């Protein structure tokens, strides 16, 4: 074959490529339009019956030289890409997404702002055990200028025989200490029916990992103005985590903080595997503040400091860690809470490295 012949054929091929390009994009535009019509009508995007009809049509009209199976494979790729395009459009529309709102959401906790560029620390005991226990931790925090106090009153325990928390009495203790020391309280609620009551005692409602997809609870906290700290589920993907936050915002509450707390993997060296890259991904994909819980992700006291540094270095808006006056006798998470001198050393170390600035 002469060079001229080859050039001519290649020129024809380029022309066909350009026609295919036009046609594929034309098809994509139509698929997008169909997606919009379906979404307005509340119909599902993927329609297997319609896909089967299209594949049959290709088989009936195929004159070769491609095998029908080859063509069906190629067309399935195109169908899949179109479906993803419709999903992209859908993601754009998520209220928590950066695409929807470019500026960072800043959650105001009684004047202390989370997500304003200043990194914060949320600390306190795993469970509220007594007034004295909470007061001792809170006082040590206050002396260091920290005001965001966590403590569990409703505890999600793996075993029903383990300490379940003090319930409402625990919330009362938290509120009393917070009022006395002028602090902000963060505490978990597990039951949608307790949300209303809890908002009278706490400044932030925490949704724990085990309840990340408790959709009734998400809807309920979404219908209040109280800020919400939403933790990532034990086996939740980032996409599922984002959609859980969407449940809250879609019900009217925009004051949401996301908290990466480790996910379950095969690794046994830590209690969970801290997915540190979730932080920049969540910051890119959403406009919400992102925190890292170093206690529940690692489950190891010796890893709290290095992982907190990693969280601050990667751009988390805050770090959560647990502190107990005497972790050895703590009613929950005894192996991973810091005692007060360890908490002071932890803070000093973060400040020394310049990572924590307050
Ligand atoms: C907690 O923060 O008290 C807690 C139980 O954490 P998680 O839901 O992340 O396990
Ligand atoms: Mn705990």
Short mmCIF file of C-alpha atoms and ligand atoms in Angstrom, two decimals:
data_model
loop_
_atom_site.label_atom_id
_atom_site.label_comp_id
_atom_site.label_asym_id
_atom_site.label_seq_id
_atom_site.Cartn_x
_atom_site.Cartn_y
_atom_site.Cartn_z
CA UNK A 1 0.00 0.00 0.00
CA UNK A 2 1.42 3.34 -0.98
CA UNK A 3 1.88 6.12 1.51
CA UNK A 4 -0.78 8.17 -0.28
CA UNK A 5 -3.31 5.35 0.04
CA UNK A 6 -2.55 4.98 3.74
CA UNK A 7 -2.86 8.73 4.29
CA UNK A 8 -6.20 8.79 2.47
CA UNK A 9 -7.56 5.92 4.57
CA UNK A 10 -6.32 7.55 7.75
CA UNK A 11 -7.98 10.77 6.74
CA UNK A 12 -11.26 8.89 6.28
CA UNK A 13 -10.78 7.24 9.66
CA UNK A 14 -10.23 10.63 11.29
CA UNK A 15 -13.47 11.80 9.71
CA UNK A 16 -15.35 8.81 11.09
CA UNK A 17 -13.78 9.36 14.53
CA UNK A 18 -15.06 12.95 14.46
CA UNK A 19 -18.52 11.78 13.46
CA UNK A 20 -18.48 9.22 16.27
CA UNK A 21 -17.38 11.93 18.69
CA UNK A 22 -20.27 14.12 17.64
CA UNK A 23 -22.71 11.23 17.86
CA UNK A 24 -21.50 9.99 21.24
CA UNK A 25 -21.81 13.47 22.72
CA UNK A 26 -25.19 13.93 21.07
CA UNK A 27 -26.23 10.65 22.69
CA UNK A 28 -24.90 11.87 26.05
CA UNK A 29 -26.92 15.07 25.79
CA UNK A 30 -30.06 13.08 25.10
CA UNK A 31 -29.30 10.75 28.01
CA UNK A 32 -28.91 13.78 30.27
CA UNK A 33 -32.26 15.11 29.14
CA UNK A 34 -33.87 11.73 29.77
CA UNK A 35 -32.23 11.73 33.22
CA UNK A 36 -33.79 15.09 34.01
CA UNK A 37 -37.23 14.00 32.85
CA UNK A 38 -36.93 10.84 34.95
CA UNK A 39 -35.77 12.72 38.00
CA UNK A 40 -38.71 15.15 37.75
CA UNK A 41 -41.05 12.19 37.45
CA UNK A 42 -39.34 10.49 40.40
CA UNK A 43 -38.28 7.54 38.24
CA UNK A 44 -35.12 5.49 38.59
CA UNK A 45 -32.25 6.32 36.23
CA UNK A 46 -31.36 2.74 35.40
CA UNK A 47 -33.99 0.89 33.42
CA UNK A 48 -32.90 -2.70 32.62
CA UNK A 49 -35.87 -3.37 30.29
CA UNK A 50 -34.98 -0.35 28.17
CA UNK A 51 -31.33 -1.43 28.10
CA UNK A 52 -32.27 -4.93 26.98
CA UNK A 53 -34.40 -3.45 24.14
CA UNK A 54 -31.50 -1.30 22.96
CA UNK A 55 -29.10 -4.28 22.99
CA UNK A 56 -31.63 -6.36 21.01
CA UNK A 57 -31.97 -3.55 18.49
CA UNK A 58 -28.20 -3.55 18.01
CA UNK A 59 -28.18 -7.32 17.50
CA UNK A 60 -31.00 -7.15 14.93
CA UNK A 61 -29.38 -4.40 12.90
CA UNK A 62 -25.74 -5.49 13.03
CA UNK A 63 -24.37 -6.02 9.53
CA UNK A 64 -20.77 -6.61 10.67
CA UNK A 65 -17.86 -6.88 10.47
CA UNK A 66 -18.01 -6.58 14.27
CA UNK A 67 -19.49 -9.54 16.16
CA UNK A 68 -22.78 -8.67 17.89
CA UNK A 69 -21.24 -9.56 21.27
CA UNK A 70 -18.37 -7.11 20.65
CA UNK A 71 -20.78 -4.35 19.73
CA UNK A 72 -23.01 -5.09 22.67
CA UNK A 73 -19.98 -4.85 24.93
CA UNK A 74 -19.03 -1.46 23.43
CA UNK A 75 -22.56 -0.13 23.70
CA UNK A 76 -22.83 -1.29 27.30
CA UNK A 77 -19.77 0.88 28.03
CA UNK A 78 -21.55 3.82 26.46
CA UNK A 79 -24.73 3.10 28.44
CA UNK A 80 -22.70 2.93 31.65
CA UNK A 81 -20.90 6.21 30.88
CA UNK A 82 -24.26 7.89 30.25
CA UNK A 83 -25.61 6.62 33.54
CA UNK A 84 -22.53 7.98 35.33
CA UNK A 85 -23.05 11.31 33.61
CA UNK A 86 -26.57 11.44 35.03
CA UNK A 87 -25.19 10.56 38.46
CA UNK A 88 -22.62 13.38 38.16
CA UNK A 89 -25.46 15.77 37.49
CA UNK A 90 -27.20 14.41 40.54
CA UNK A 91 -24.05 14.81 42.70
CA UNK A 92 -23.74 18.40 41.54
CA UNK A 93 -27.15 18.95 43.00
CA UNK A 94 -26.30 17.63 46.50
CA UNK A 95 -26.83 20.42 49.00
CA UNK A 96 -23.68 19.48 50.93
CA UNK A 97 -21.51 19.56 47.80
CA UNK A 98 -18.91 22.15 46.92
CA UNK A 99 -20.52 22.31 43.51
CA UNK A 100 -23.67 23.59 45.15
CA UNK A 101 -21.90 25.96 47.53
CA UNK A 102 -18.28 26.93 46.99
CA UNK A 103 -17.62 28.67 50.32
CA UNK A 104 -16.81 26.73 53.49
CA UNK A 105 -19.61 26.24 55.97
CA UNK A 106 -18.58 27.57 59.35
CA UNK A 107 -20.42 26.12 62.34
CA UNK A 108 -20.71 28.55 65.21
CA UNK A 109 -20.55 26.87 68.60
CA UNK A 110 -21.39 29.61 71.09
CA UNK A 111 -18.91 31.94 69.40
CA UNK A 112 -16.21 29.32 68.76
CA UNK A 113 -16.20 28.63 65.06
CA UNK A 114 -15.49 25.28 63.43
CA UNK A 115 -14.43 25.46 59.81
CA UNK A 116 -13.12 29.05 59.83
CA UNK A 117 -9.53 28.00 59.16
CA UNK A 118 -8.60 27.81 62.83
CA UNK A 119 -8.21 24.18 63.89
CA UNK A 120 -10.13 23.14 67.02
CA UNK A 121 -9.90 20.38 69.59
CA UNK A 122 -12.93 18.53 70.97
CA UNK A 123 -12.07 16.60 74.09
CA UNK A 124 -13.67 14.95 77.07
CA UNK A 125 -14.44 11.53 78.49
CA UNK A 126 -15.84 8.65 76.48
CA UNK A 127 -18.80 8.29 78.85
CA UNK A 128 -20.23 10.61 81.45
CA UNK A 129 -19.80 8.69 84.69
CA UNK A 130 -20.26 11.33 87.41
CA UNK A 131 -20.30 15.08 87.93
CA UNK A 132 -16.83 14.95 89.51
CA UNK A 133 -15.36 12.95 86.63
CA UNK A 134 -16.66 15.34 83.97
CA UNK A 135 -15.74 18.41 86.02
CA UNK A 136 -12.14 17.29 86.47
CA UNK A 137 -11.61 16.82 82.74
CA UNK A 138 -13.48 19.99 81.82
CA UNK A 139 -11.45 22.06 84.30
CA UNK A 140 -8.17 20.73 82.88
CA UNK A 141 -9.41 21.60 79.39
CA UNK A 142 -10.54 25.07 80.41
CA UNK A 143 -7.12 25.76 81.95
CA UNK A 144 -5.68 25.10 78.50
CA UNK A 145 -8.21 27.35 76.81
CA UNK A 146 -10.30 24.51 75.36
CA UNK A 147 -14.07 24.84 75.50
CA UNK A 148 -15.46 22.07 73.29
CA UNK A 149 -16.41 19.33 75.74
CA UNK A 150 -17.56 15.90 74.61
CA UNK A 151 -19.06 13.16 76.74
CA UNK A 152 -21.37 10.23 76.06
CA UNK A 153 -24.65 9.91 77.93
CA UNK A 154 -26.33 7.49 75.54
CA UNK A 155 -23.66 4.93 74.74
CA UNK A 156 -23.79 2.63 71.71
CA UNK A 157 -22.12 -0.46 73.18
CA UNK A 158 -21.40 -3.67 71.30
CA UNK A 159 -22.58 -5.76 74.23
CA UNK A 160 -25.91 -5.18 75.96
CA UNK A 161 -24.20 -6.13 79.25
CA UNK A 162 -21.72 -3.23 79.06
CA UNK A 163 -22.36 0.18 80.65
CA UNK A 164 -25.05 1.84 78.56
CA UNK A 165 -24.53 5.40 79.77
CA UNK A 166 -26.39 7.54 82.27
CA UNK A 167 -28.92 8.77 79.71
CA UNK A 168 -30.69 12.02 80.58
CA UNK A 169 -28.84 12.24 83.90
CA UNK A 170 -25.58 12.30 81.91
CA UNK A 171 -26.86 15.20 79.83
CA UNK A 172 -27.77 17.07 83.01
CA UNK A 173 -24.24 16.59 84.35
CA UNK A 174 -22.72 17.84 81.09
CA UNK A 175 -24.93 20.91 81.10
CA UNK A 176 -24.19 21.70 84.72
CA UNK A 177 -20.42 21.51 84.15
CA UNK A 178 -20.65 23.46 80.91
CA UNK A 179 -22.69 26.21 82.58
CA UNK A 180 -20.24 26.46 85.46
CA UNK A 181 -17.15 26.61 83.25
CA UNK A 182 -18.69 28.29 80.20
CA UNK A 183 -18.10 25.43 77.83
CA UNK A 184 -19.84 23.90 74.81
CA UNK A 185 -21.29 20.39 75.05
CA UNK A 186 -21.22 17.68 72.39
CA UNK A 187 -23.07 14.45 73.12
CA UNK A 188 -24.47 11.53 71.19
CA UNK A 189 -28.15 10.78 70.72
CA UNK A 190 -29.22 7.40 69.38
CA UNK A 191 -33.00 7.59 69.38
CA UNK A 192 -34.93 10.09 67.24
CA UNK A 193 -37.38 10.49 70.14
CA UNK A 194 -34.60 11.83 72.40
CA UNK A 195 -33.46 14.60 70.05
CA UNK A 196 -35.92 17.26 71.16
CA UNK A 197 -35.12 16.64 74.83
CA UNK A 198 -31.34 16.57 74.18
CA UNK A 199 -31.36 19.95 72.44
CA UNK A 200 -32.22 21.48 75.84
CA UNK A 201 -28.96 20.19 77.32
CA UNK A 202 -26.40 20.00 74.53
CA UNK A 203 -24.98 22.47 72.02
CA UNK A 204 -24.06 19.82 69.45
CA UNK A 205 -25.80 16.53 68.78
CA UNK A 206 -23.45 13.74 67.82
CA UNK A 207 -24.59 10.98 65.51
CA UNK A 208 -22.33 8.04 66.20
CA UNK A 209 -20.75 5.73 63.67
CA UNK A 210 -23.32 3.00 64.31
CA UNK A 211 -26.14 5.38 63.53
CA UNK A 212 -24.72 7.08 60.45
CA UNK A 213 -27.43 5.48 58.37
CA UNK A 214 -30.23 5.71 60.92
CA UNK A 215 -32.24 7.73 58.45
CA UNK A 216 -35.04 8.59 60.87
CA UNK A 217 -32.46 10.01 63.28
CA UNK A 218 -30.78 11.96 60.47
CA UNK A 219 -34.14 13.42 59.42
CA UNK A 220 -34.97 14.31 63.01
CA UNK A 221 -31.70 16.19 63.69
CA UNK A 222 -32.15 17.79 60.29
CA UNK A 223 -35.39 19.34 61.47
CA UNK A 224 -33.68 21.16 64.39
CA UNK A 225 -31.20 24.02 64.29
CA UNK A 226 -28.81 22.44 66.80
CA UNK A 227 -25.43 21.75 65.16
CA UNK A 228 -24.74 18.10 64.35
CA UNK A 229 -21.47 16.18 64.50
CA UNK A 230 -21.91 13.27 62.11
CA UNK A 231 -19.46 10.40 62.38
CA UNK A 232 -18.55 8.12 59.52
CA UNK A 233 -20.09 4.65 59.75
CA UNK A 234 -17.87 1.68 60.57
CA UNK A 235 -18.06 0.35 57.02
CA UNK A 236 -19.38 3.39 55.20
CA UNK A 237 -17.89 4.60 51.95
CA UNK A 238 -17.19 8.31 51.60
CA UNK A 239 -20.13 8.55 49.22
CA UNK A 240 -22.48 7.00 51.79
CA UNK A 241 -21.08 9.36 54.44
CA UNK A 242 -21.77 12.38 52.23
CA UNK A 243 -25.29 11.17 51.50
CA UNK A 244 -25.96 10.70 55.23
CA UNK A 245 -25.03 14.38 55.71
CA UNK A 246 -27.34 15.19 52.82
CA UNK A 247 -30.26 13.73 54.81
CA UNK A 248 -29.60 16.30 57.53
CA UNK A 249 -29.19 19.31 55.27
CA UNK A 250 -32.13 18.27 53.10
CA UNK A 251 -34.33 18.51 56.19
CA UNK A 252 -33.21 22.07 56.84
CA UNK A 253 -30.20 21.93 59.18
CA UNK A 254 -27.01 23.21 57.59
CA UNK A 255 -24.92 23.16 60.78
CA UNK A 256 -23.14 19.89 60.12
CA UNK A 257 -19.61 18.78 60.97
CA UNK A 258 -18.29 15.56 59.47
CA UNK A 259 -16.04 13.33 61.56
CA UNK A 260 -13.75 10.64 60.17
CA UNK A 261 -13.36 8.00 62.91
CA UNK A 262 -11.74 5.11 61.14
CA UNK A 263 -13.27 2.29 59.17
CA UNK A 264 -13.22 -1.45 59.57
CA UNK A 265 -10.57 -3.25 57.57
CA UNK A 266 -8.63 -6.50 57.94
CA UNK A 267 -5.94 -4.66 59.92
CA UNK A 268 -5.84 -5.64 63.57
CA UNK A 269 -3.00 -3.41 64.82
CA UNK A 270 -5.47 -0.59 65.36
CA UNK A 271 -9.12 -0.74 66.41
CA UNK A 272 -10.14 0.78 63.09
CA UNK A 273 -8.14 2.03 60.13
CA UNK A 274 -7.93 5.79 60.11
CA UNK A 275 -8.75 6.84 56.55
CA UNK A 276 -6.73 10.03 56.60
CA UNK A 277 -7.25 10.72 52.90
CA UNK A 278 -10.98 10.99 53.59
CA UNK A 279 -10.23 14.42 55.07
CA UNK A 280 -9.07 16.19 51.89
CA UNK A 281 -11.61 14.25 49.83
CA UNK A 282 -14.49 15.40 52.07
CA UNK A 283 -13.10 18.94 52.05
CA UNK A 284 -13.01 18.89 48.26
CA UNK A 285 -16.38 17.27 47.75
CA UNK A 286 -18.35 19.09 50.44
CA UNK A 287 -18.39 22.55 52.02
CA UNK A 288 -18.69 21.13 55.55
CA UNK A 289 -16.05 21.21 58.30
CA UNK A 290 -14.19 17.90 58.67
CA UNK A 291 -12.91 16.54 61.97
CA UNK A 292 -10.84 13.49 62.88
CA UNK A 293 -11.52 11.34 65.92
CA UNK A 294 -8.13 9.89 66.82
CA UNK A 295 -9.40 7.90 69.81
CA UNK A 296 -11.94 5.65 68.13
CA UNK A 297 -10.00 5.32 64.90
CA UNK A 298 -6.81 4.03 66.50
CA UNK A 299 -8.10 2.60 69.76
CA UNK A 300 -4.55 3.13 71.03
CA UNK A 301 -3.35 5.76 73.45
CA UNK A 302 0.18 5.69 71.99
CA UNK A 303 -1.16 6.68 68.57
CA UNK A 304 -3.27 9.65 69.59
CA UNK A 305 -0.51 12.22 69.25
CA UNK A 306 0.94 11.16 65.87
CA UNK A 307 -2.49 10.72 64.29
CA UNK A 308 -3.67 14.07 65.66
CA UNK A 309 -0.62 15.67 64.05
CA UNK A 310 -1.42 13.92 60.78
CA UNK A 311 -5.01 15.16 60.95
CA UNK A 312 -3.96 18.74 61.57
CA UNK A 313 -1.26 18.56 58.88
CA UNK A 314 -3.69 17.23 56.27
CA UNK A 315 -6.11 20.08 56.93
CA UNK A 316 -8.78 18.76 59.30
CA UNK A 317 -10.85 21.49 60.92
CA UNK A 318 -10.49 19.81 64.26
CA UNK A 319 -9.48 16.74 66.21
CA UNK A 320 -11.49 14.76 68.73
CA UNK A 321 -9.83 12.75 71.49
CA UNK A 322 -10.97 11.26 74.78
CA UNK A 323 -9.67 12.22 78.23
CA UNK A 324 -10.54 10.58 81.55
CA UNK A 325 -9.23 11.39 85.05
CA UNK A 326 -8.37 7.70 85.57
CA UNK A 327 -8.67 5.71 82.33
CA UNK A 328 -7.85 2.43 84.06
CA UNK A 329 -11.22 2.50 85.81
CA UNK A 330 -13.21 4.10 82.94
CA UNK A 331 -16.56 2.44 82.26
CA UNK A 332 -15.86 2.48 78.50
CA UNK A 333 -12.83 2.78 76.21
CA UNK A 334 -10.37 2.31 79.03
CA UNK A 335 -7.44 1.39 76.74
CA UNK A 336 -7.46 4.51 74.65
CA UNK A 337 -8.36 7.50 76.79
CA UNK A 338 -5.63 9.86 77.98
CA UNK A 339 -5.33 10.80 81.62
CA UNK A 340 -4.94 14.47 82.46
CA UNK A 341 -1.11 14.68 82.45
CA UNK A 342 -1.10 12.80 79.13
CA UNK A 343 -3.67 15.24 77.78
CA UNK A 344 -1.46 18.16 78.82
CA UNK A 345 1.58 16.56 77.17
CA UNK A 346 -0.50 15.82 74.05
CA UNK A 347 -1.52 19.45 73.78
CA UNK A 348 1.99 20.71 74.43
CA UNK A 349 3.37 18.47 71.72
CA UNK A 350 0.80 19.70 69.16
CA UNK A 351 1.62 23.28 70.08
CA UNK A 352 5.41 22.70 69.95
CA UNK A 353 5.24 21.43 66.40
CA UNK A 354 3.25 24.53 65.51
CA UNK A 355 0.43 22.36 64.23
CA UNK A 356 -2.04 23.47 66.89
CA UNK A 357 -2.17 27.21 67.26
CA UNK A 358 -4.64 27.91 70.07
C1 LIG B 1 -18.07 8.28 70.67
O1 LIG B 1 -17.52 9.26 70.11
O2 LIG B 1 -18.43 8.31 71.84
C2 LIG B 1 -18.28 7.03 69.92
C3 LIG B 1 -19.00 6.04 70.40
O3 LIG B 1 -17.67 7.01 68.72
P1 LIG B 1 -18.07 6.20 67.37
O4 LIG B 1 -19.53 6.42 67.15
O5 LIG B 1 -17.22 6.85 66.34
O6 LIG B 1 -17.71 4.77 67.61
MN1 LIG B 2 -15.19 6.21 73.44
#
